[in-house]
Amino acid sequence: MRNGLKIFTVAVMAAGLIVPAIAMAADYTIRASHSEAPESPLHKGYLVFKAYVEGASGGKIDVVISPAGQLGSITDGLEQAKAGAIQIAQGDEQTLDAFYKPMMILATPYLFADDEEARAFLTSDLFKKTNDEMAAKSGLRLLAAASYGFRDFTNNVRPIKSAADMKGIRMRVPPSPMSLAMVEAMGGSPTPIPWAELYGALQTGVVDGQENPLGVIYDYSFYQVQKYLTVDNHQLGLNSIIISEPFFQRLSPELREVVAVGAQMAAATEYGERNYQSRVVTVDALRKKGMEVYFPTPAESATFRDAVKGPMQAYLNKELDPAFVKAVYAEIEKIRAARASDVK
């Protein structure tokens, strides 16, 4: 009897282990792709997304993450999400316009004075409408976005404290019409140079300066060939979490909310760590390497924005609906006015 009871007990215990496993099988699988390393703040955000979505969905959604470009480039990932091969892909300010042109607005120099303005714009009714239109026309929806830092100027001629200080400086820029127009508007000499040749061009004096996020300036040792750094924050770096719209709409309203909240949590995780790195760790590291770091005052920052606003609007009006461009700038002004009112 004891052996029979023991066998029965083991069988019941085994059944108990098997049944929950069957009950917990996910109804949906989200395959998520991004291009950054497993140690990166972005990947940590994706891990938060996975933990939250799997838990908050009660096991109905399983999340599988492919980091470090395992599924291809950022553009490859977006193409796969559009085709439905994966469900979530990384986007950034340089790639989304290939899928929906009005998203090029996010790469406009000096559109945002800081991260808070960008966050307010991304939650505005205007951007929500633009996002809905992108979802309808491209099959891709932006769920959340996090700043990974702004591009800043370095050079060997002088500290750039206002737009006037750019005069005559040969500034390397990527082959972007907006970047060329930006430096020209401040009186500088924009010089497109391939990325692979940039360090040598700075070292030999072919150009006087360049512009990149602080992390890139440090990681690629530009401090060895550049003296002055101006944290002017002229172009927002924006990592976005993009979901396949057909997949998103197949989810119940409750699960859509879970996924959306998870994406916001992921973006907040990435932004928190990157903001600390760019504001504290990297700035201190560059100073220790001998760079002179300058943060423009609000009045000085306004000179940069004022110098490029006209040329940027003219370019955008050629590429996009002028009414949309006007609405974007009006929204930014409204955000600034509201923040100024809050301070008072």
Short mmCIF file of C-alpha atoms in Angstrom, two decimals:
data_model
loop_
_atom_site.label_atom_id
_atom_site.label_comp_id
_atom_site.label_asym_id
_atom_site.label_seq_id
_atom_site.Cartn_x
_atom_site.Cartn_y
_atom_site.Cartn_z
CA MET A 1 0.00 0.00 0.00
CA ARG A 2 2.84 2.35 0.89
CA ASN A 3 4.49 1.81 -2.51
CA GLY A 4 1.17 2.31 -4.27
CA LEU A 5 0.54 5.50 -2.30
CA LYS A 6 4.04 6.71 -3.08
CA ILE A 7 3.56 6.08 -6.80
CA PHE A 8 0.18 7.83 -6.69
CA THR A 9 1.67 10.80 -4.85
CA VAL A 10 4.54 11.14 -7.34
CA ALA A 11 2.07 10.95 -10.23
CA VAL A 12 -0.10 13.67 -8.72
CA MET A 13 2.95 15.86 -8.11
CA ALA A 14 4.11 15.35 -11.70
CA ALA A 15 0.67 16.22 -12.99
CA GLY A 16 0.75 19.33 -10.84
CA LEU A 17 3.99 20.37 -12.46
CA ILE A 18 2.80 19.66 -15.99
CA VAL A 19 -0.64 21.28 -15.86
CA PRO A 20 0.55 24.80 -14.91
CA ALA A 21 3.15 24.64 -17.68
CA ILE A 22 0.40 23.95 -20.19
CA ALA A 23 -1.86 26.59 -18.65
CA MET A 24 0.90 29.21 -18.80
CA ALA A 25 1.65 28.76 -22.49
CA ALA A 26 1.68 32.22 -24.06
CA ASP A 27 -1.04 33.29 -26.46
CA TYR A 28 1.35 35.70 -28.22
CA THR A 29 5.07 35.94 -28.80
CA ILE A 30 6.75 39.30 -29.26
CA ARG A 31 10.07 39.02 -31.06
CA ALA A 32 12.03 42.21 -30.45
CA SER A 33 15.17 43.34 -32.28
CA HIS A 34 17.71 46.07 -31.58
CA SER A 35 21.25 46.90 -32.66
CA GLU A 36 22.99 47.68 -29.36
CA ALA A 37 25.11 45.57 -27.01
CA PRO A 38 23.63 43.49 -24.17
CA GLU A 39 25.38 45.83 -21.70
CA SER A 40 23.79 48.95 -23.19
CA PRO A 41 21.13 51.08 -21.47
CA LEU A 42 18.84 50.32 -24.41
CA HIS A 43 19.05 46.55 -23.80
CA LYS A 44 18.41 47.06 -20.10
CA GLY A 45 15.25 48.86 -21.11
CA TYR A 46 14.21 45.93 -23.28
CA LEU A 47 14.75 43.59 -20.33
CA VAL A 48 12.41 45.76 -18.25
CA PHE A 49 9.89 45.57 -21.09
CA LYS A 50 10.15 41.78 -21.14
CA ALA A 51 9.79 41.42 -17.38
CA TYR A 52 6.83 43.77 -17.16
CA VAL A 53 4.91 42.52 -20.20
CA GLU A 54 5.30 38.85 -19.37
CA GLY A 55 4.23 39.45 -15.77
CA ALA A 56 1.46 41.99 -16.31
CA SER A 57 -0.08 39.94 -19.12
CA GLY A 58 -0.39 36.96 -16.80
CA GLY A 59 1.80 34.89 -19.09
CA LYS A 60 -0.30 35.59 -22.18
CA ILE A 61 2.63 37.32 -23.89
CA ASP A 62 6.14 35.91 -24.24
CA VAL A 63 8.96 38.29 -25.20
CA VAL A 64 12.09 37.13 -27.05
CA ILE A 65 14.85 39.73 -27.48
CA SER A 66 17.52 39.64 -30.19
CA PRO A 67 20.18 42.28 -29.33
CA ALA A 68 23.39 43.49 -30.98
CA GLY A 69 22.07 43.42 -34.55
CA GLN A 70 21.51 39.66 -34.55
CA LEU A 71 18.61 40.20 -36.96
CA GLY A 72 20.34 42.93 -38.95
CA SER A 73 20.60 46.72 -38.88
CA ILE A 74 18.05 49.16 -37.46
CA THR A 75 16.52 49.53 -40.92
CA ASP A 76 16.47 45.72 -41.34
CA GLY A 77 14.58 45.39 -38.07
CA LEU A 78 12.00 47.97 -39.11
CA GLU A 79 11.54 46.22 -42.45
CA GLN A 80 10.98 42.92 -40.63
CA ALA A 81 8.46 44.50 -38.27
CA LYS A 82 6.64 46.02 -41.22
CA ALA A 83 6.52 42.60 -42.88
CA GLY A 84 5.31 40.95 -39.66
CA ALA A 85 8.38 38.70 -39.30
CA ILE A 86 9.05 40.27 -35.89
CA GLN A 87 6.81 42.37 -33.69
CA ILE A 88 9.07 45.07 -32.20
CA ALA A 89 12.08 46.87 -33.67
CA GLN A 90 14.36 49.71 -32.71
CA GLY A 91 13.98 52.99 -34.57
CA ASP A 92 15.90 56.25 -34.36
CA GLU A 93 15.71 59.83 -35.60
CA GLN A 94 17.63 58.97 -38.78
CA THR A 95 15.60 55.96 -39.94
CA LEU A 96 11.88 56.49 -39.38
CA ASP A 97 11.46 59.00 -42.23
CA ALA A 98 12.25 56.22 -44.72
CA PHE A 99 9.00 54.58 -43.60
CA TYR A 100 6.97 57.75 -43.01
CA LYS A 101 8.52 61.00 -44.24
CA PRO A 102 7.02 63.43 -41.69
CA MET A 103 9.08 61.66 -39.00
CA MET A 104 12.12 63.49 -40.38
CA ILE A 105 10.96 66.36 -38.21
CA LEU A 106 12.50 64.56 -35.22
CA ALA A 107 16.01 65.08 -36.66
CA THR A 108 15.60 68.85 -37.07
CA PRO A 109 18.51 70.77 -35.46
CA TYR A 110 17.53 72.83 -32.42
CA LEU A 111 13.90 71.76 -32.62
CA PHE A 112 14.15 70.80 -28.95
CA ALA A 113 16.04 72.82 -26.36
CA ASP A 114 16.29 69.83 -24.03
CA ASP A 115 14.96 66.36 -23.27
CA GLU A 116 11.91 67.70 -21.45
CA GLU A 117 10.72 69.56 -24.55
CA ALA A 118 11.17 66.42 -26.61
CA ARG A 119 9.19 64.36 -24.11
CA ALA A 120 6.38 66.93 -24.09
CA PHE A 121 6.26 66.99 -27.90
CA LEU A 122 6.11 63.19 -28.14
CA THR A 123 3.05 63.17 -25.87
CA SER A 124 1.31 66.06 -27.69
CA ASP A 125 -1.89 65.60 -29.67
CA LEU A 126 -0.02 66.68 -32.81
CA PHE A 127 2.57 63.93 -32.51
CA LYS A 128 -0.05 61.34 -31.54
CA LYS A 129 -1.90 62.17 -34.76
CA THR A 130 1.34 61.90 -36.76
CA ASN A 131 2.07 58.56 -35.12
CA ASP A 132 -1.43 57.28 -35.93
CA GLU A 133 -0.92 58.32 -39.55
CA MET A 134 2.42 56.50 -39.67
CA ALA A 135 0.75 53.39 -38.26
CA ALA A 136 -2.02 53.54 -40.86
CA LYS A 137 0.27 54.18 -43.83
CA SER A 138 3.38 52.18 -42.95
CA GLY A 139 2.17 49.48 -40.56
CA LEU A 140 4.59 50.71 -37.88
CA ARG A 141 3.66 52.45 -34.62
CA LEU A 142 5.95 54.25 -32.19
CA LEU A 143 5.20 53.03 -28.68
CA ALA A 144 7.83 54.98 -26.74
CA ALA A 145 11.08 56.84 -27.24
CA ALA A 146 14.14 57.72 -25.19
CA SER A 147 16.82 60.31 -25.79
CA TYR A 148 20.28 58.75 -26.03
CA GLY A 149 21.92 62.17 -26.00
CA PHE A 150 22.16 65.24 -28.21
CA ARG A 151 24.85 65.94 -30.77
CA ASP A 152 27.36 68.58 -29.64
CA PHE A 153 30.16 70.59 -31.26
CA THR A 154 33.90 70.14 -30.72
CA ASN A 155 36.71 72.11 -32.37
CA ASN A 156 40.32 73.31 -32.08
CA VAL A 157 39.86 77.01 -32.89
CA ARG A 158 37.93 78.57 -30.01
CA PRO A 159 35.19 77.88 -27.47
CA ILE A 160 31.84 78.10 -29.27
CA LYS A 161 29.64 79.96 -26.81
CA SER A 162 27.13 81.40 -29.29
CA ALA A 163 26.23 81.02 -32.97
CA ALA A 164 28.60 83.88 -33.88
CA ASP A 165 31.58 81.86 -32.61
CA MET A 166 31.05 79.34 -35.42
CA LYS A 167 32.16 81.88 -38.05
CA GLY A 168 34.95 80.53 -40.25
CA ILE A 169 35.25 77.18 -38.47
CA ARG A 170 35.55 74.18 -40.80
CA MET A 171 33.06 71.82 -39.21
CA ARG A 172 32.75 68.22 -40.33
CA VAL A 173 29.12 67.17 -40.75
CA PRO A 174 27.48 63.97 -42.04
CA PRO A 175 26.10 64.19 -45.60
CA SER A 176 22.76 65.53 -44.40
CA PRO A 177 21.14 68.61 -45.99
CA MET A 178 19.89 69.73 -42.59
CA SER A 179 23.36 69.45 -41.02
CA LEU A 180 24.93 71.41 -43.89
CA ALA A 181 22.31 74.15 -43.63
CA MET A 182 22.72 74.31 -39.85
CA VAL A 183 26.46 75.09 -39.91
CA GLU A 184 26.14 77.45 -42.90
CA ALA A 185 23.45 79.43 -41.10
CA MET A 186 25.87 80.11 -38.25
CA GLY A 187 28.65 81.24 -40.57
CA GLY A 188 30.71 78.08 -40.36
CA SER A 189 32.13 76.05 -43.21
CA PRO A 190 30.35 72.68 -43.27
CA THR A 191 32.55 69.89 -44.66
CA PRO A 192 31.09 66.42 -45.30
CA ILE A 193 33.72 63.77 -44.53
CA PRO A 194 33.13 59.99 -44.32
CA TRP A 195 33.03 58.63 -40.79
CA ALA A 196 36.04 56.38 -41.38
CA GLU A 197 38.18 59.41 -42.30
CA LEU A 198 37.02 61.73 -39.54
CA TYR A 199 39.69 61.12 -36.88
CA GLY A 200 42.50 61.57 -39.43
CA ALA A 201 40.89 64.74 -40.79
CA LEU A 202 40.79 66.22 -37.29
CA GLN A 203 44.34 65.09 -36.56
CA THR A 204 45.78 66.65 -39.72
CA GLY A 205 43.70 69.82 -39.63
CA VAL A 206 41.65 69.12 -42.75
CA VAL A 207 38.71 70.22 -40.58
CA ASP A 208 38.67 72.17 -37.33
CA GLY A 209 35.81 70.39 -35.64
CA GLN A 210 33.01 67.85 -35.70
CA GLU A 211 29.70 67.15 -33.96
CA ASN A 212 28.51 63.98 -32.25
CA PRO A 213 26.89 62.83 -28.99
CA LEU A 214 29.14 62.97 -25.92
CA GLY A 215 29.42 59.21 -25.70
CA VAL A 216 30.73 58.99 -29.27
CA ILE A 217 33.21 61.81 -28.63
CA TYR A 218 34.61 59.86 -25.70
CA ASP A 219 34.42 56.34 -27.13
CA TYR A 220 36.25 57.33 -30.33
CA SER A 221 38.93 59.37 -28.48
CA PHE A 222 38.18 62.64 -30.23
CA TYR A 223 39.50 64.32 -27.08
CA GLN A 224 42.96 63.43 -28.37
CA VAL A 225 42.54 65.70 -31.39
CA GLN A 226 39.97 68.26 -30.16
CA LYS A 227 40.32 70.93 -27.48
CA TYR A 228 36.92 72.60 -27.07
CA LEU A 229 33.52 70.98 -26.44
CA THR A 230 30.27 72.93 -26.49
CA VAL A 231 27.25 71.10 -25.07
CA ASP A 232 24.77 72.91 -27.28
CA ASN A 233 22.44 69.92 -27.82
CA HIS A 234 21.70 70.73 -31.44
CA GLN A 235 20.20 67.46 -32.62
CA LEU A 236 18.26 64.93 -30.58
CA GLY A 237 19.33 61.31 -30.60
CA LEU A 238 16.13 59.34 -30.18
CA ASN A 239 15.84 55.58 -29.76
CA SER A 240 12.26 54.50 -30.32
CA ILE A 241 10.39 51.27 -29.70
CA ILE A 242 8.40 50.48 -32.84
CA ILE A 243 5.71 47.82 -33.00
CA SER A 244 4.02 46.13 -35.94
CA GLU A 245 0.63 47.85 -36.13
CA PRO A 246 -1.31 44.77 -37.39
CA PHE A 247 0.07 42.73 -34.47
CA PHE A 248 -0.68 45.51 -31.99
CA GLN A 249 -4.29 45.72 -33.15
CA ARG A 250 -4.73 41.95 -32.81
CA LEU A 251 -4.18 42.28 -29.08
CA SER A 252 -7.07 42.93 -26.73
CA PRO A 253 -7.35 46.50 -25.38
CA GLU A 254 -6.03 45.24 -22.04
CA LEU A 255 -2.95 43.64 -23.60
CA ARG A 256 -2.32 46.68 -25.80
CA GLU A 257 -2.20 48.73 -22.62
CA VAL A 258 0.25 46.29 -21.04
CA VAL A 259 2.56 46.47 -24.06
CA ALA A 260 2.33 50.26 -24.25
CA VAL A 261 3.11 50.69 -20.55
CA GLY A 262 5.99 48.23 -20.84
CA ALA A 263 7.46 50.24 -23.70
CA GLN A 264 7.23 53.46 -21.66
CA MET A 265 8.99 51.74 -18.77
CA ALA A 266 11.73 50.54 -21.12
CA ALA A 267 12.25 54.06 -22.48
CA ALA A 268 12.39 55.51 -18.97
CA THR A 269 15.02 52.92 -17.99
CA GLU A 270 17.22 53.72 -20.98
CA TYR A 271 16.86 57.47 -20.60
CA GLY A 272 17.72 57.45 -16.89
CA GLU A 273 21.01 55.67 -17.38
CA ARG A 274 21.99 57.55 -20.53
CA ASN A 275 21.17 60.90 -18.96
CA TYR A 276 23.45 60.10 -16.03
CA GLN A 277 26.20 58.99 -18.39
CA SER A 278 26.02 62.08 -20.61
CA ARG A 279 25.50 64.66 -17.86
CA VAL A 280 27.95 63.28 -15.31
CA VAL A 281 30.18 60.37 -16.26
CA THR A 282 31.14 61.35 -19.81
CA VAL A 283 31.45 65.08 -19.16
CA ASP A 284 33.79 64.44 -16.22
CA ALA A 285 35.77 61.90 -18.24
CA LEU A 286 36.25 64.35 -21.13
CA ARG A 287 37.37 67.09 -18.76
CA LYS A 288 39.92 64.72 -17.24
CA LYS A 289 41.18 64.02 -20.76
CA GLY A 290 41.92 67.71 -21.18
CA MET A 291 38.89 69.06 -23.04
CA GLU A 292 37.45 72.44 -22.15
CA VAL A 293 33.71 71.83 -21.73
CA TYR A 294 31.25 74.71 -22.08
CA PHE A 295 27.51 74.74 -21.36
CA PRO A 296 25.86 77.75 -23.07
CA THR A 297 23.56 79.96 -21.02
CA PRO A 298 19.87 80.13 -22.01
CA ALA A 299 20.51 83.39 -23.87
CA GLU A 300 23.48 81.90 -25.72
CA SER A 301 21.48 78.77 -26.59
CA ALA A 302 18.82 81.00 -28.13
CA THR A 303 21.38 82.40 -30.59
CA PHE A 304 21.96 78.93 -32.03
CA ARG A 305 18.26 78.25 -32.43
CA ASP A 306 17.53 81.69 -33.89
CA ALA A 307 20.33 81.37 -36.46
CA VAL A 308 19.10 78.09 -37.92
CA LYS A 309 15.33 78.35 -37.53
CA GLY A 310 14.71 80.10 -40.86
CA PRO A 311 16.93 77.82 -43.00
CA MET A 312 15.55 74.72 -41.29
CA GLN A 313 11.96 75.76 -41.87
CA ALA A 314 12.70 76.56 -45.51
CA TYR A 315 14.20 73.10 -46.04
CA LEU A 316 11.38 71.33 -44.23
CA ASN A 317 8.77 73.29 -46.17
CA LYS A 318 10.26 71.89 -49.39
CA GLU A 319 10.22 68.33 -48.09
CA LEU A 320 6.98 68.26 -46.09
CA ASP A 321 3.58 69.90 -45.96
CA PRO A 322 4.25 73.50 -44.84
CA ALA A 323 1.11 73.42 -42.70
CA PHE A 324 2.54 70.46 -40.77
CA VAL A 325 5.90 72.20 -40.32
CA LYS A 326 4.15 75.33 -39.05
CA ALA A 327 2.10 73.24 -36.63
CA VAL A 328 5.22 71.54 -35.26
CA TYR A 329 6.99 74.82 -34.52
CA ALA A 330 3.80 76.22 -33.00
CA GLU A 331 3.55 73.16 -30.73
CA ILE A 332 7.14 73.63 -29.55
CA GLU A 333 6.46 77.30 -28.79
CA LYS A 334 3.36 76.30 -26.85
CA ILE A 335 5.40 73.81 -24.81
CA ARG A 336 8.02 76.46 -24.02
CA ALA A 337 5.38 78.98 -22.99
CA ALA A 338 3.74 76.45 -20.68
CA ARG A 339 7.07 75.59 -19.05
CA ALA A 340 7.94 79.26 -18.61
CA SER A 341 4.55 79.83 -16.99
CA ASP A 342 5.13 76.92 -14.60
CA VAL A 343 8.47 78.41 -13.52
CA LYS A 344 6.80 81.75 -12.72
#
